C-alpha positions as CSV (number, residue, x, y, z in Angstrom):
1,M,55.2,-25.0,-117.0
2,P,55.8,-24.9,-113.3
3,K,53.4,-23.5,-110.8
4,I,54.5,-20.1,-109.5
5,I,53.6,-19.7,-105.8
6,E,53.9,-16.4,-104.0
7,I,55.4,-16.9,-100.6
8,K,53.1,-15.7,-97.8
9,D,54.0,-18.1,-95.0
10,L,57.7,-18.6,-94.3
11,S,57.1,-21.7,-92.2
12,I,55.5,-24.0,-94.7
13,E,57.0,-27.4,-94.9
14,E,57.8,-27.1,-98.6
15,L,60.4,-24.4,-97.9
16,T,62.3,-26.6,-95.4
17,P,65.1,-27.7,-97.7
18,Y,66.0,-24.1,-98.3
19,T,66.3,-23.4,-94.6
20,I,68.7,-26.4,-93.9
21,S,72.3,-25.4,-93.5
22,N,73.4,-28.9,-92.5
23,E,74.5,-30.6,-95.7
24,I,74.3,-34.1,-94.2
25,Q,70.6,-33.5,-93.5
26,L,70.0,-32.7,-97.1
27,K,72.0,-35.8,-98.2
28,R,69.8,-37.9,-96.0
29,Y,66.6,-36.1,-96.7
30,F,64.7,-39.0,-98.2
31,E,66.7,-41.7,-96.4
32,P,67.0,-44.6,-97.2
33,G,66.3,-43.3,-100.7
34,L,68.5,-40.8,-102.5
35,G,68.9,-37.4,-100.9
36,I,68.8,-33.9,-102.3
37,F,71.2,-31.0,-102.9
38,I,70.8,-27.3,-103.6
39,A,71.9,-25.9,-107.0
40,E,72.6,-22.2,-106.8
41,S,72.7,-19.7,-109.7
42,P,71.3,-20.0,-113.2
43,K,74.4,-21.4,-114.8
44,V,74.8,-24.2,-112.3
45,I,71.1,-25.1,-112.5
46,R,71.3,-25.2,-116.3
47,L,74.3,-27.5,-116.2
48,A,72.5,-29.8,-113.7
49,L,69.5,-30.0,-115.9
50,D,71.7,-30.7,-118.9
51,E,73.2,-33.7,-117.1
52,G,69.8,-35.1,-116.2
53,Y,69.4,-34.1,-112.5
54,E,65.8,-34.1,-111.4
55,P,64.5,-30.7,-110.1
56,I,62.1,-30.9,-107.1
57,S,61.3,-27.3,-106.5
58,M,62.7,-23.8,-107.0
59,L,63.1,-20.6,-105.0
60,I,63.4,-17.5,-107.2
61,E,63.5,-13.8,-106.7
62,R,60.5,-12.3,-108.4
63,K,62.4,-10.1,-110.8
64,Y,64.1,-13.1,-112.3
65,I,61.0,-14.9,-113.4
66,N,60.9,-13.0,-116.6
67,G,64.6,-12.4,-116.6
68,Q,67.6,-14.8,-116.3
69,G,65.4,-17.5,-114.9
70,R,62.9,-17.6,-117.7
71,D,64.6,-20.3,-119.8
72,I,65.0,-22.5,-116.6
73,L,61.4,-22.3,-115.8
74,E,60.6,-23.5,-119.3
75,R,62.7,-26.6,-118.6
76,V,61.7,-27.8,-115.1
77,G,58.2,-29.1,-115.8
78,E,55.4,-28.8,-113.3
79,I,57.4,-28.4,-110.1
80,P,56.5,-25.8,-107.5
81,V,58.4,-22.5,-107.9
82,Y,58.3,-20.3,-104.8
83,T,58.9,-16.6,-105.3
84,A,59.2,-13.3,-103.3
85,E,61.4,-10.2,-103.1
86,S,65.0,-10.5,-102.2
87,D,64.6,-9.7,-98.5
88,V,62.1,-12.5,-98.0
89,L,64.3,-15.0,-99.7
90,T,67.2,-13.9,-97.5
91,E,65.1,-14.4,-94.4
92,I,64.3,-18.0,-95.6
93,T,67.8,-19.1,-96.5
94,G,69.8,-17.1,-94.1
95,F,71.9,-15.5,-96.8
96,K,71.5,-13.1,-99.7
97,L,71.1,-14.8,-103.0
98,T,73.6,-13.3,-105.3
99,Q,72.0,-14.5,-108.5
100,G,68.5,-14.9,-107.3
101,I,67.7,-18.6,-107.9
102,L,68.0,-21.8,-105.9
103,C,66.8,-25.3,-107.0
104,V,66.3,-28.4,-104.9
105,M,67.4,-31.4,-106.9
106,R,67.4,-35.1,-106.3
107,R,70.8,-36.9,-106.2
108,K,71.6,-39.7,-108.6
109,E,73.1,-43.1,-107.9
110,L,76.9,-42.8,-108.0
111,P,78.9,-44.9,-110.3
112,T,81.1,-47.6,-108.8
113,A,84.9,-47.2,-108.7
114,N,85.1,-50.1,-111.1
115,E,82.8,-48.4,-113.6
116,I,84.9,-45.2,-113.4
117,C,88.3,-46.9,-113.6
118,G,87.2,-49.1,-116.5
119,K,86.6,-46.1,-118.7
120,A,89.2,-43.6,-117.5
121,K,92.9,-43.1,-118.3
122,K,93.6,-40.0,-116.2
123,I,92.0,-39.7,-112.7
124,A,92.5,-37.8,-109.6
125,L,92.1,-39.3,-106.1
126,L,91.4,-37.0,-103.2
127,E,92.5,-38.4,-99.9
128,D,90.6,-37.0,-97.0
129,V,90.1,-33.5,-98.6
130,M,87.4,-32.1,-96.4
131,N,87.4,-28.4,-97.4
132,Q,84.4,-27.9,-99.7
133,T,86.0,-25.1,-101.6
134,N,89.1,-27.2,-102.4
135,V,86.9,-30.1,-103.5
136,G,84.9,-27.9,-105.9
137,A,88.0,-26.1,-107.2
138,I,89.9,-29.4,-107.8
139,I,86.9,-30.9,-109.7
140,R,86.6,-27.7,-111.8
141,S,90.3,-28.0,-112.7
142,A,89.9,-31.7,-113.5
143,A,87.0,-31.0,-115.9
144,A,88.8,-28.1,-117.5
145,L,92.1,-29.8,-118.0
146,D,90.9,-33.1,-119.4
147,V,91.1,-35.4,-116.3
148,D,88.6,-38.2,-116.9
149,A,87.3,-38.7,-113.4
150,V,87.7,-38.1,-109.7
151,L,87.7,-40.5,-106.8
152,L,87.3,-39.4,-103.2
153,T,88.1,-41.3,-100.0
154,E,85.1,-41.7,-97.7
155,S,86.5,-39.0,-95.3
156,S,86.5,-36.4,-98.1
157,S,83.8,-33.8,-98.5
158,D,80.8,-34.6,-100.8
159,P,81.1,-32.8,-104.1
160,L,77.4,-32.1,-104.1
161,Y,77.6,-29.9,-100.9
162,R,76.5,-26.4,-101.8
163,R,79.8,-24.7,-101.6
164,S,81.6,-27.3,-103.7
165,V,78.9,-27.2,-106.4
166,R,79.1,-23.4,-106.5
167,V,82.9,-23.3,-106.6
168,S,83.0,-26.0,-109.3
169,M,80.7,-23.8,-111.4
170,G,78.6,-26.9,-112.0
171,T,81.4,-29.1,-113.3
172,V,80.6,-31.6,-110.5
173,F,77.7,-32.6,-112.8
174,Q,79.9,-33.0,-115.9
175,I,82.8,-35.1,-114.7
176,P,82.3,-38.6,-113.3
177,W,83.2,-39.0,-109.6
178,T,82.5,-41.4,-106.7
179,F,83.7,-42.4,-103.3
180,I,86.2,-45.2,-102.9
181,G,86.2,-47.4,-99.8
182,G,89.0,-48.9,-97.9
183,D,92.0,-47.5,-96.0
184,S,95.4,-46.4,-97.2
185,P,97.2,-48.0,-98.9
186,D,94.4,-50.3,-100.1
187,Y,93.0,-47.9,-102.6
188,I,96.5,-47.4,-104.1
189,K,96.8,-51.1,-104.5
190,Y,93.4,-51.1,-106.1
191,L,94.4,-48.4,-108.6
192,R,97.5,-50.3,-109.5
193,E,95.5,-53.5,-110.1
194,Q,93.3,-51.4,-112.5
195,G,96.4,-50.6,-114.5
196,F,97.1,-47.1,-113.2
197,V,100.5,-45.7,-112.5
198,T,100.1,-43.9,-109.1
199,A,101.7,-40.5,-108.5
200,A,101.5,-38.9,-105.0
201,M,101.9,-35.2,-104.7
202,A,104.0,-34.7,-101.6
203,L,106.9,-32.8,-100.1
204,R,109.6,-35.4,-100.0
205,K,113.2,-35.4,-101.0
206,N,112.9,-38.5,-103.2
207,T,110.6,-37.0,-105.7
208,V,110.5,-36.6,-109.5
209,D,109.6,-33.4,-111.2
210,I,106.1,-33.1,-112.5
211,D,107.3,-32.8,-116.1
212,D,109.1,-36.1,-115.9
213,T,108.4,-37.9,-119.2
214,R,107.8,-41.2,-117.4
215,L,104.6,-39.7,-116.0
216,R,103.2,-38.4,-119.2
217,N,104.0,-41.7,-121.0
218,S,102.6,-43.9,-118.4
219,G,99.3,-44.7,-120.3
220,K,96.9,-44.7,-117.3
221,I,97.8,-42.4,-114.4
222,A,96.2,-41.5,-111.1
223,V,97.3,-38.3,-109.3
224,I,96.9,-38.6,-105.5
225,L,96.1,-35.4,-103.6
226,G,96.0,-34.9,-99.9
227,T,94.2,-32.7,-97.5
228,E,95.4,-29.1,-96.8
229,G,98.0,-28.9,-94.1
230,E,98.8,-32.5,-93.3
231,G,99.0,-33.7,-96.9
232,L,98.9,-37.4,-97.8
233,K,99.4,-40.2,-95.3
234,N,102.9,-41.6,-95.3
235,S,101.5,-45.1,-96.0
236,T,99.8,-43.7,-99.2
237,I,103.0,-42.0,-100.4
238,D,105.0,-45.2,-99.7
239,A,102.6,-47.3,-101.7
240,C,102.6,-45.0,-104.8
241,D,104.8,-45.6,-107.9
242,Y,106.1,-42.0,-107.9
243,T,106.2,-39.0,-105.6
244,I,106.0,-35.8,-107.6
245,K,106.6,-32.2,-106.8
246,I,106.1,-28.8,-108.5
247,P,109.3,-26.8,-108.7
248,M,109.0,-23.7,-106.5
249,A,110.8,-20.3,-106.3
250,N,111.4,-17.7,-103.7
251,G,111.5,-20.2,-100.8
252,V,107.8,-21.2,-101.2
253,D,107.5,-24.8,-100.2
254,S,104.1,-25.6,-101.6
255,L,100.8,-24.4,-103.2
256,N,97.3,-24.8,-102.0
257,V,96.0,-28.2,-102.9
258,A,93.5,-26.8,-105.4
259,A,96.2,-24.7,-107.1
260,A,98.6,-27.6,-107.1
261,S,96.0,-29.8,-108.7
262,A,95.6,-27.4,-111.6
263,V,99.3,-27.3,-112.3
264,A,99.5,-31.1,-112.1
265,F,96.5,-31.7,-114.3
266,W,97.8,-29.3,-117.0
267,E,101.3,-30.8,-117.1
268,L,100.2,-34.5,-116.9
269,C,97.3,-34.2,-119.3
270,R,98.7,-31.9,-122.0
271,K,99.2,-33.5,-125.4
């Protein structure tokens, strides 16, 4: 069982990770070793533990020790667990904990793009998607709608940043993902060399509808999604096998990238 520690001094070094709002600092916390991330809420923490992520410490509102956090405490081993009332935790973190529990966890080594592509038949590639909410929502949709894996270009936001983890409801721990190097259109060339048909979601005239049977019957398919606003790079679109669109009504030209991803995944992955 963990050691329950009543917080009496807000400045102790062990609480530092909970005070850091800069996600890059957390990612580089043990540099050059693997960094850390913050898992928030009982459900997300349970999923991370299920997938083998190593807990380092916890911050828990006192009333949850024998409540919704009890089963988690039984799973985390002899790590330090810091506790206090809600107002003290808010002072430490800078925000009110809606579900009363945070856990500092160690990152894992990411798989390589080769490892992911060798096992997957349906993947999503996020090109420069920097909004953490969109990254989390896209990964949640990918996990729910039977996409095998997610690749992200190096300019995309890290899926283990706190907001992405929270929005994904912990699915960032369940679906394989990694970053892919190179510039557009090199990663499109790479995907095609791995046997994937590449389909760019973009607003162009020379598109095919998302329900085109050529897409569903392609065997291995990679859906390429771009950042909100600017969308995909022209060089990326030009390099893809298809440009696809979702038919719209009422003069609406497009959906938010997270919403569009859910529609695309459902259509392209349904049996």
